[in-house]
Coordinates of C-alpha atoms and ligand atoms in Angstrom, one line a residue:
X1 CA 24.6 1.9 1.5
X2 CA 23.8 -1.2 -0.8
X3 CA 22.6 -0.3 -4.3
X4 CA 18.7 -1.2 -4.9
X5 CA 18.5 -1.8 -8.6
X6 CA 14.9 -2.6 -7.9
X7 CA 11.6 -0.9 -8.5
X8 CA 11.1 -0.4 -4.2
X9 CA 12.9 2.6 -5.7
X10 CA 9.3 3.9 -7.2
X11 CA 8.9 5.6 -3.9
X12 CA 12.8 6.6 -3.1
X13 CA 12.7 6.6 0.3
X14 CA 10.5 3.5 1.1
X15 CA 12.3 1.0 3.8
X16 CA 15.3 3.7 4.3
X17 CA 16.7 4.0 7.6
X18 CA 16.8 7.1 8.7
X19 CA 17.8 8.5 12.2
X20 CA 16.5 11.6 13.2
X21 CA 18.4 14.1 15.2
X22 CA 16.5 16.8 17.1
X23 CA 18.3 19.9 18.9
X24 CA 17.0 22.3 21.6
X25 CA 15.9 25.1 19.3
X26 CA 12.3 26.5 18.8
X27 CA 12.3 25.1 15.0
X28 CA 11.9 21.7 17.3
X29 CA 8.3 22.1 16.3
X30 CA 8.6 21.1 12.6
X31 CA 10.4 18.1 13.8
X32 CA 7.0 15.7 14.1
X33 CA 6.2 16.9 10.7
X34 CA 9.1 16.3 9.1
X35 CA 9.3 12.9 11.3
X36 CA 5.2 12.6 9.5
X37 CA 6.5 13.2 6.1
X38 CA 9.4 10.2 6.5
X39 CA 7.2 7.9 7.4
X40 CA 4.3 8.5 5.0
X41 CA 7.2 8.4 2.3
X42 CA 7.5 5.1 4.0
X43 CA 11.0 5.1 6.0
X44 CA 11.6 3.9 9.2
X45 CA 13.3 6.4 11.5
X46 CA 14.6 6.4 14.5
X47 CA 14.7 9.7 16.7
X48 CA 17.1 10.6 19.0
X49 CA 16.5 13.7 21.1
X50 CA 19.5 16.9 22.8
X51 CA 18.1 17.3 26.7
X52 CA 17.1 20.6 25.5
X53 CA 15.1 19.0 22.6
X54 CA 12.9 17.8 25.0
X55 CA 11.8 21.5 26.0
X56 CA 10.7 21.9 22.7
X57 CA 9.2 18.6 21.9
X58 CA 8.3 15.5 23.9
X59 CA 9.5 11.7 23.7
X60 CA 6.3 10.5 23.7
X61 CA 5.3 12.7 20.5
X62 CA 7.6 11.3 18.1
X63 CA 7.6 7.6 20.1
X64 CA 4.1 7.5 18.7
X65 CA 4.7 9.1 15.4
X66 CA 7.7 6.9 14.5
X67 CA 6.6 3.6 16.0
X68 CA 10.0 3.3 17.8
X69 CA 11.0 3.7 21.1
X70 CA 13.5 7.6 20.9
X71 CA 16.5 7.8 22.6
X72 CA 16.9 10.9 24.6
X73 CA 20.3 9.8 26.7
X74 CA 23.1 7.4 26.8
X75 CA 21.5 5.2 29.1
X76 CA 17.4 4.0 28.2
X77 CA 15.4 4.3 31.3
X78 CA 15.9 0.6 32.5
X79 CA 19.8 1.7 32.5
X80 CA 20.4 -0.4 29.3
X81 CA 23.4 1.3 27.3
X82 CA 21.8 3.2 23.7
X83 CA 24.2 1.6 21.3
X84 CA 25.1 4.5 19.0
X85 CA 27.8 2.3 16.9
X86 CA 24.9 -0.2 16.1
X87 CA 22.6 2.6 15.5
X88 CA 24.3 4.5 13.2
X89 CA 25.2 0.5 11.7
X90 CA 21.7 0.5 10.6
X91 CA 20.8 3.5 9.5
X92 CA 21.2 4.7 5.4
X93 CA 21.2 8.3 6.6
X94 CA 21.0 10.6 9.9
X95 CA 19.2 14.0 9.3
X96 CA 19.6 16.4 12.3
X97 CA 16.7 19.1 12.2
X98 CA 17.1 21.1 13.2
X99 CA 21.0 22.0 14.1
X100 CA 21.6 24.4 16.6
X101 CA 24.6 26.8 16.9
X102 CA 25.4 24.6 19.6
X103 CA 25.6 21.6 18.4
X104 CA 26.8 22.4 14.8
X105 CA 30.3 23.5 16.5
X106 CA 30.2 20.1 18.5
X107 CA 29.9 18.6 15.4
X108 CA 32.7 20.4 13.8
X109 CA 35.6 20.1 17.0
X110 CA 34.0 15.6 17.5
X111 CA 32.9 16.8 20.4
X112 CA 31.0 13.6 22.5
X113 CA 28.9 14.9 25.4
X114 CA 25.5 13.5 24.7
X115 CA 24.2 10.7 22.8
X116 CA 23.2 12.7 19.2
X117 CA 26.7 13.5 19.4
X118 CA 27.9 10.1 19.8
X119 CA 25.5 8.6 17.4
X120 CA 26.6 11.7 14.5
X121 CA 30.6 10.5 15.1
X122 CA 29.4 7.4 14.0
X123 CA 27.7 7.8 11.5
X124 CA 29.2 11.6 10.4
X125 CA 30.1 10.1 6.7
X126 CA 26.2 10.0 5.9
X127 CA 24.7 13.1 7.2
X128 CA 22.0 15.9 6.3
X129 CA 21.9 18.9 8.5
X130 CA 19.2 21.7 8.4
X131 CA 20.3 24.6 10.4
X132 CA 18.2 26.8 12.6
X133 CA 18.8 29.9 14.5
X134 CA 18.9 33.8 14.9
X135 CA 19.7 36.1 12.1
X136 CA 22.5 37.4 13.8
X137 CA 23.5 34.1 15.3
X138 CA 23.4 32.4 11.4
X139 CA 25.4 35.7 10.5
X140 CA 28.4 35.1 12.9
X141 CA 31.7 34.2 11.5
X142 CA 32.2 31.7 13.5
X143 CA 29.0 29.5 12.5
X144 CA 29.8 30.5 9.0
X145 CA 33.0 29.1 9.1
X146 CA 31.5 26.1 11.3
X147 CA 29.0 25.5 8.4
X148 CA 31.8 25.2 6.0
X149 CA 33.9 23.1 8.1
X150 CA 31.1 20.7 8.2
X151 CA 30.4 20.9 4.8
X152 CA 33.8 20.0 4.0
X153 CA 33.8 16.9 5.8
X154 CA 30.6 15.8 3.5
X155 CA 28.1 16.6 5.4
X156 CA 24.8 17.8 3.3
X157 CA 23.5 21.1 4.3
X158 CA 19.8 22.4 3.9
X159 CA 20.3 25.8 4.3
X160 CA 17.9 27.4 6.0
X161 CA 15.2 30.2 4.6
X162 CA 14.5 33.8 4.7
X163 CA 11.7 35.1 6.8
X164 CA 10.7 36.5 10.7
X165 CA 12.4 34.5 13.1
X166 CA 11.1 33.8 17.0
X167 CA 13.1 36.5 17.8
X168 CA 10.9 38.7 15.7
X169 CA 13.9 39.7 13.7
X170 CA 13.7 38.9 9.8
X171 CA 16.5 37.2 7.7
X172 CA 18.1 34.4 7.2
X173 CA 18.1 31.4 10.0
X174 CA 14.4 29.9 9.6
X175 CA 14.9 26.0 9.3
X176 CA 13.9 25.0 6.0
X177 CA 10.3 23.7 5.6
X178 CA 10.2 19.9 6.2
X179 CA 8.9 19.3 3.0
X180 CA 12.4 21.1 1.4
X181 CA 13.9 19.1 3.4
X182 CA 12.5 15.9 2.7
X183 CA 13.6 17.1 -0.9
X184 CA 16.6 17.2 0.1
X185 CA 17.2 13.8 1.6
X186 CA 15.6 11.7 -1.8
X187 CA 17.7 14.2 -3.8
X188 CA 20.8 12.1 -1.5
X189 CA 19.3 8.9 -2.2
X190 CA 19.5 10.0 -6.2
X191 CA 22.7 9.5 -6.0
X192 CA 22.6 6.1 -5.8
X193 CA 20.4 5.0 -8.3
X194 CA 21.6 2.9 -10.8
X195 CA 21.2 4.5 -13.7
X196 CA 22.1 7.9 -12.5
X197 CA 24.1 9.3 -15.2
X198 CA 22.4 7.3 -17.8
X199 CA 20.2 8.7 -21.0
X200 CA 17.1 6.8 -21.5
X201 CA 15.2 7.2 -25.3
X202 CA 12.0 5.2 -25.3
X203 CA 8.6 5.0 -27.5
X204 CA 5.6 4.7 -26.8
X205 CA 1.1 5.4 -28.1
X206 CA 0.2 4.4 -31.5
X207 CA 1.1 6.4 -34.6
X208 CA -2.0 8.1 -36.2
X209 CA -1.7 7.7 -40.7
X210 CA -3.5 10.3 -41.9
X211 CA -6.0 9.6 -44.6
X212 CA -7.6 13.6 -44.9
X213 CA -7.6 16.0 -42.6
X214 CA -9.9 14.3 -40.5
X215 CA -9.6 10.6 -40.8
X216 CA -6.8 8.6 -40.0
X217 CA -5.7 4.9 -39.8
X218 CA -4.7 3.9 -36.1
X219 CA -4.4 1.0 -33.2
X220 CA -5.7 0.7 -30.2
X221 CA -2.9 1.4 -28.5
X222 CA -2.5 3.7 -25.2
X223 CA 0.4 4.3 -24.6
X224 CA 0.6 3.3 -20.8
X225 CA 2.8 0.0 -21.3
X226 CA 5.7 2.3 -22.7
X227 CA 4.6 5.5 -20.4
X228 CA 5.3 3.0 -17.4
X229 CA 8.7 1.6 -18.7
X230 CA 9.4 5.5 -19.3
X231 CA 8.8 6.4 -15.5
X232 CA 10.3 3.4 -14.0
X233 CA 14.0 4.6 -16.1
X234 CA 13.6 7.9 -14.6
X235 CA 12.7 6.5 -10.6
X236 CA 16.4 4.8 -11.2
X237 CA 17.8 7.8 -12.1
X238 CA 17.9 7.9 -15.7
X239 CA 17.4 11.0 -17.8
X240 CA 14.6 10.4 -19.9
X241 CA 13.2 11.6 -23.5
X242 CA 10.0 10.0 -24.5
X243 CA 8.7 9.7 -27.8
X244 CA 5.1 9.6 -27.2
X245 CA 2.5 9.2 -30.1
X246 CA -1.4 10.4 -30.0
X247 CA -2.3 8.7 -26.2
X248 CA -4.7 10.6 -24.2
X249 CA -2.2 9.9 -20.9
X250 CA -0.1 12.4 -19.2
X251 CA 3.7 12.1 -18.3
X252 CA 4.3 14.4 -15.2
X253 CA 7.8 13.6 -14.1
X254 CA 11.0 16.1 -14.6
X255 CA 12.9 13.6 -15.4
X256 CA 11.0 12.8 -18.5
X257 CA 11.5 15.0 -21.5
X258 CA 8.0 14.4 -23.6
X259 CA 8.2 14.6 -27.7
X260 CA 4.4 14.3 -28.6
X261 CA 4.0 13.0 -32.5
X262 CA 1.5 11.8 -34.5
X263 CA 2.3 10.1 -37.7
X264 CA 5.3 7.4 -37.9
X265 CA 7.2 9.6 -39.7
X266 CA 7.2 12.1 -37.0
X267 CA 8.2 9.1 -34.8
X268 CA 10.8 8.1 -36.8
X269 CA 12.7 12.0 -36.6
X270 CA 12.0 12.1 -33.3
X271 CA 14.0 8.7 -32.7
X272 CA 16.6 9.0 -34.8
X273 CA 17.5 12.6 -34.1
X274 CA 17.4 11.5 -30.5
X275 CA 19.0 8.5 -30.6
X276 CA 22.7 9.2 -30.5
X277 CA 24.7 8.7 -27.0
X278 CA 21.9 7.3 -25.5
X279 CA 22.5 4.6 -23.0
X280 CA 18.8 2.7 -23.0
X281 CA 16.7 2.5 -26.2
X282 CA 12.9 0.9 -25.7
X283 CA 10.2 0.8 -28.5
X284 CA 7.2 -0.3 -27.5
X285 CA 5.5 2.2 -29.9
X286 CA 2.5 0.9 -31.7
X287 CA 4.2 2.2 -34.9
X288 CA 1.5 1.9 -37.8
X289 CA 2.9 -0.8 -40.3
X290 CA 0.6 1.1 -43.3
X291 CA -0.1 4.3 -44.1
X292 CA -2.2 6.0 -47.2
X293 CA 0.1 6.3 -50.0
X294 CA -1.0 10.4 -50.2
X295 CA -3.0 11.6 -47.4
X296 CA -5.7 13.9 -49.3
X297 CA -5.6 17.5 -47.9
X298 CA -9.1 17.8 -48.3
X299 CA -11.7 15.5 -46.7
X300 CA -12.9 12.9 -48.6
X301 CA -16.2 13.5 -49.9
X302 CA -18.5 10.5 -49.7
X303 CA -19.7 9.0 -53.0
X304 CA -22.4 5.9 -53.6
X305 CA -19.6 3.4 -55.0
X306 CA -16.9 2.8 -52.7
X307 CA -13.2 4.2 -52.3
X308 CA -10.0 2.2 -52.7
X309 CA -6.8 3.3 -50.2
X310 CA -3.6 2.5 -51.5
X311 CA -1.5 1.9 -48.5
X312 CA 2.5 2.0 -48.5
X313 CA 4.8 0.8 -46.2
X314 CA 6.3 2.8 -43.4
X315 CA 9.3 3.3 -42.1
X316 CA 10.3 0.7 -39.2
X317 CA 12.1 2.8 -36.9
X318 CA 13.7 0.0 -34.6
X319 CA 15.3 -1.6 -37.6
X320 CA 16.7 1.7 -38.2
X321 CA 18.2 2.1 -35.0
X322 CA 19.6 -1.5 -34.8
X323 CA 21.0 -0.8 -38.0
X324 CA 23.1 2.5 -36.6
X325 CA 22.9 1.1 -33.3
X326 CA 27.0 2.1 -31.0
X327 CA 26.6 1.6 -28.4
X328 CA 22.9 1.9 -27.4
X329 CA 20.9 -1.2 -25.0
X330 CA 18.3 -1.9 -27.3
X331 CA 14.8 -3.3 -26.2
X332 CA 12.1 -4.2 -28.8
X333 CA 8.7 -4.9 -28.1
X334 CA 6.5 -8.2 -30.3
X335 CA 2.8 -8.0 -29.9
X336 CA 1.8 -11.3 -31.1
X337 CA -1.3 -13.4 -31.3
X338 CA 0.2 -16.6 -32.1
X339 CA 3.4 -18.0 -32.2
X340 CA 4.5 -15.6 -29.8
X341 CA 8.0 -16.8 -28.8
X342 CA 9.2 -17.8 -32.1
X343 CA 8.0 -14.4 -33.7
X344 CA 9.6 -12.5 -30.6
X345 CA 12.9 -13.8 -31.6
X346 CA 12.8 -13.5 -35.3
X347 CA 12.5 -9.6 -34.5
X348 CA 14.9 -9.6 -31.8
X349 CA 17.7 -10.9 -34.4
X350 CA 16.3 -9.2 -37.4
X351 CA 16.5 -5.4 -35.7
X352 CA 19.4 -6.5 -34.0
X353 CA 18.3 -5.9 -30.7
X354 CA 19.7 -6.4 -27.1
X355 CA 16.2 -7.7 -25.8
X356 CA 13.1 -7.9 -26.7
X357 CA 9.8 -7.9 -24.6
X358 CA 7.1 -10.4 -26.1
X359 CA 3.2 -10.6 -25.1
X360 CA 0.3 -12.1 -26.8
X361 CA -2.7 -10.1 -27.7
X362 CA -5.3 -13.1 -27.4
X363 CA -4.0 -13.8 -23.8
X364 CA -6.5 -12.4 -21.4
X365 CA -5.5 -9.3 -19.5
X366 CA -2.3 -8.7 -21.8
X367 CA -2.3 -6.3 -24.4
X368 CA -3.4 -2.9 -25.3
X369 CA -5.4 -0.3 -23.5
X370 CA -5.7 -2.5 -20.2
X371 CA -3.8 -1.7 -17.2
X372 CA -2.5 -5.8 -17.0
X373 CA 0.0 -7.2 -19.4
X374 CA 1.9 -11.0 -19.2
X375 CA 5.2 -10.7 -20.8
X376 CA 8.6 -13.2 -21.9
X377 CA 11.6 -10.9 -21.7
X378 CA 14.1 -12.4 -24.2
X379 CA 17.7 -11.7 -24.4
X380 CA 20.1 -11.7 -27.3
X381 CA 21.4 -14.9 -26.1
X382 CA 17.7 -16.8 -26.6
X383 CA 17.6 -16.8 -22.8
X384 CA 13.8 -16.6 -22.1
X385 CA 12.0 -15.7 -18.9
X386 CA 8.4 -15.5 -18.3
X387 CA 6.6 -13.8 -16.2
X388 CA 3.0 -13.9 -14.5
X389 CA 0.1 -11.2 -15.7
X390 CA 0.8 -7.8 -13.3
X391 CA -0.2 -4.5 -13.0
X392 CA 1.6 -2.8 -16.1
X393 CA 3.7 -0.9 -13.6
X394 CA 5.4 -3.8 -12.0
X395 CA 5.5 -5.3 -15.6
X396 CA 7.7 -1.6 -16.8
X397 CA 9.8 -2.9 -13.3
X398 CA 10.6 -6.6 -14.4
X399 CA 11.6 -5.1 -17.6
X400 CA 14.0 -2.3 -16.1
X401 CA 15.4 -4.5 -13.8
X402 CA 16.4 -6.6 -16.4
X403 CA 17.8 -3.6 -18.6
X404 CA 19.8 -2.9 -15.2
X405 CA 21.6 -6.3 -14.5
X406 CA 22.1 -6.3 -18.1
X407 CA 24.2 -3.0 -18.4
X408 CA 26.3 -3.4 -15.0
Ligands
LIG501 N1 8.4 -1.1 -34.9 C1 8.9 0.1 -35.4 N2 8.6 0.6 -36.6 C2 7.6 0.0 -37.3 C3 7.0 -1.2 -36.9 C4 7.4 -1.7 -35.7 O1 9.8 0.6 -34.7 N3 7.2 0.6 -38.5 C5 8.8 -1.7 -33.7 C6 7.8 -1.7 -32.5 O2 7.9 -0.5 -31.8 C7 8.2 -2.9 -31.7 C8 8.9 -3.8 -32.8 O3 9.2 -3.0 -33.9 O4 9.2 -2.6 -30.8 C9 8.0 -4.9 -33.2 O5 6.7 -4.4 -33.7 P1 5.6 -5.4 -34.1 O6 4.4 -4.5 -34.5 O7 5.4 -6.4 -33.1 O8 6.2 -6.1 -35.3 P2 6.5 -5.7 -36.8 O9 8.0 -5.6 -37.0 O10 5.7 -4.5 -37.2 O11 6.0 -7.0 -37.6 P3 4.5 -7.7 -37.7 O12 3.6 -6.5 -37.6 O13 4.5 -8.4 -39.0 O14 4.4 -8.6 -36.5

């Protein structure tokens, strides 16, 4: 299967190819719903149906549900052969679901005496099976061993759950809900991503520089620019922690580990304690460039003349990390509102970065707190592309496919 180092990887199994394999056992029935799930994930899949399937569940059922015509022999009705070698060509993946007894030792001896069995020998190197069948019948030695067998050759097994069977029996041997199973199959895709394997440390909100215990100096700022990025590292695959200053979104992904902060300084541990061995390092924080020289720890009391703050400088925390920088990819972010291109690239070789992504805050729909931005990705070499104004998720795309072709 070719690798997709593009963002059509948001929703994993979108445009896979999927054949599904049916066999005659009562768990038949979960099939359309499994077949349901696939497509809403938006796969196309192809069915292909035992004789003793269609006992359990019709042609014309899953025809409908998978827009394609099924295959349910070797031959189609108008006697046109049901080329299994092409087939199995096209798809990424074949799930069978569920696997009888039956047809699980077929699998394991390359038995050929139907056309799921055909299409499986081709395409046996990319497989998912989800077993179904009898306690006692699951229990047997020799399905055991068959299971193994199978597995040994690569195939991916769901295994199946606990619970009453049709027999009435309980115990193992219930196919595994489609929705586990569907689990299962992006959890094979994973494996392909292209920045499985990789650590991910990115930035993002504005820092809050406290002034008393109730007043603070801050940006507008919120945080989704950087969120995005954060999300569209972790869709390929990558293991991400996110730095995330005071932003009133939510990060729900399990890839994502989430550091909330609030002051730059907090920022700054956060970073540099997490920096080291990471693979891809993005700032976009809105890191406060000022902050009261000594926050009071009592609020302010208001007086008739008026106050004076003395602000100091903060830390900058991406010139930090170019300065320590191994072996890190590191991605800056310019907010300008004039000058942008030149500005970008005065920070890009000042932090000693690997990229940095510039936009302009007096360009309309760009900026913070709206869900548009226009950016220039620059690269270390000068090399500038520009891009159109987007949604900032297919913004957080352009810039992770670009941090992709970069690292290969
Ligand atoms: N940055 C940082 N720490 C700071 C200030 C900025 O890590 N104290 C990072 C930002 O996260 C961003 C990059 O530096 O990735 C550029 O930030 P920006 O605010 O555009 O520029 P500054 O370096 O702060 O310079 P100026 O405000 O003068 O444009």
């Amino acid at each position: 299967m070719a690798l997709l180092p593009f963002c059509a990887l948001i929703r994993m199994l979108k445009d896979k190819k999927i054949i599904l394999g049916i066999t005659g056992g009562i768990a038949a029935y979960k099939s359309p719903l499994l077949l349901r799930l696939l497509i809403k994930e938006g796969a196309q899949v192809k069915v292909i149906l035992t004789e003793a399937a269609q006992e359990f569940v019709t042609p014309q059922t899953l025809s409908v549900l998978s827009k394609n015509k099924v295959i349910a022999g070797f031959f189609t009705e108008n006697n046109e052969w049901n080329n299994h070698v092409h087939l199995a060509e096209w798809a990424d993946l074949m799930v069978i679901a569920p696997l009888t007894a039956n047809t699980l030792s077929k699998m394991v001896t390359g038995n050929c005496d139907n056309a799921l069995m055909a299409t499986y020998l081709s395409a046996w190197q990319k497989c998912i099976v989800a077993p179904a069948m009898d306690k006692e019948m699951y229990e047997h030695p020799g399905v055991q061993s068959n299971l193994q067998l199978l597995e040994s050759y690569g195939t991916s097994i769901v295994p199946p759950d606990a619970g009453e069977l049709a027999s009435g029996l309980f115990g193992m041997g219930r196919m595994a809900e489609p929705e586990a199973i569907v689990a299962h199959i992006k959890n094979y895709f994973s494996q392909y991503l292209p920045l499985k394997g990789k650590t991910a440390l990115v930035n993002a909100g504005p820092t809050y520089e406290a002034i008393d215990p109730v007043r603070f100096i801050g940006n507008h700022s919120s945080g989704k620019m950087g969120i995005a990025v954060a999300e569209t590292l972790a869709y390929n695959g990558a293991q991400v922690t996110l730095v995330l200053g005071p932003s009133s979104q939510t990060v729900v992904d399990k890839n994502i580990e989430v550091i909330r902060v609030q002051s730059s300084d907090q920022m700054y541990e956060a970073m540099v304690s997490n920096y080291a061995g990471k693979h891809i390092v993005v700032c976009s924080a809105a890191v406060a460039d000022y902050k009261p020289a000594k926050a009071s720890t009592q609020k302010i009391k208001k007086k008739d003349e008026g106050i004076q703050l003395k602000l100091v400088k903060t830390r900058d925390i991406l010139s930090e990390l170019g300065r320590s920088k191994k072996k890190q990819f590191l991605v800056g972010f310019a907010l300008e509102t004039e000058n942008v291109i030149e500005y970008a690239k005065g920070k890009l070789k000042a932090k000693k970065l690997d990229m940095i992504v510039a936009n302009s805050a007096s360009e309309k729909g760009s900026g913070f707190g709206g869900d548009t931005n226009k950016i220039s990705i620059i690269d270390k070499h000068n090399k500038i592309i520009n891009f159109e104004l987007k949604p900032k998720a297919e913004v957080a795309c352009d810039i992770v496919d670009f941090i992709i072709e970069h690292l290969k």
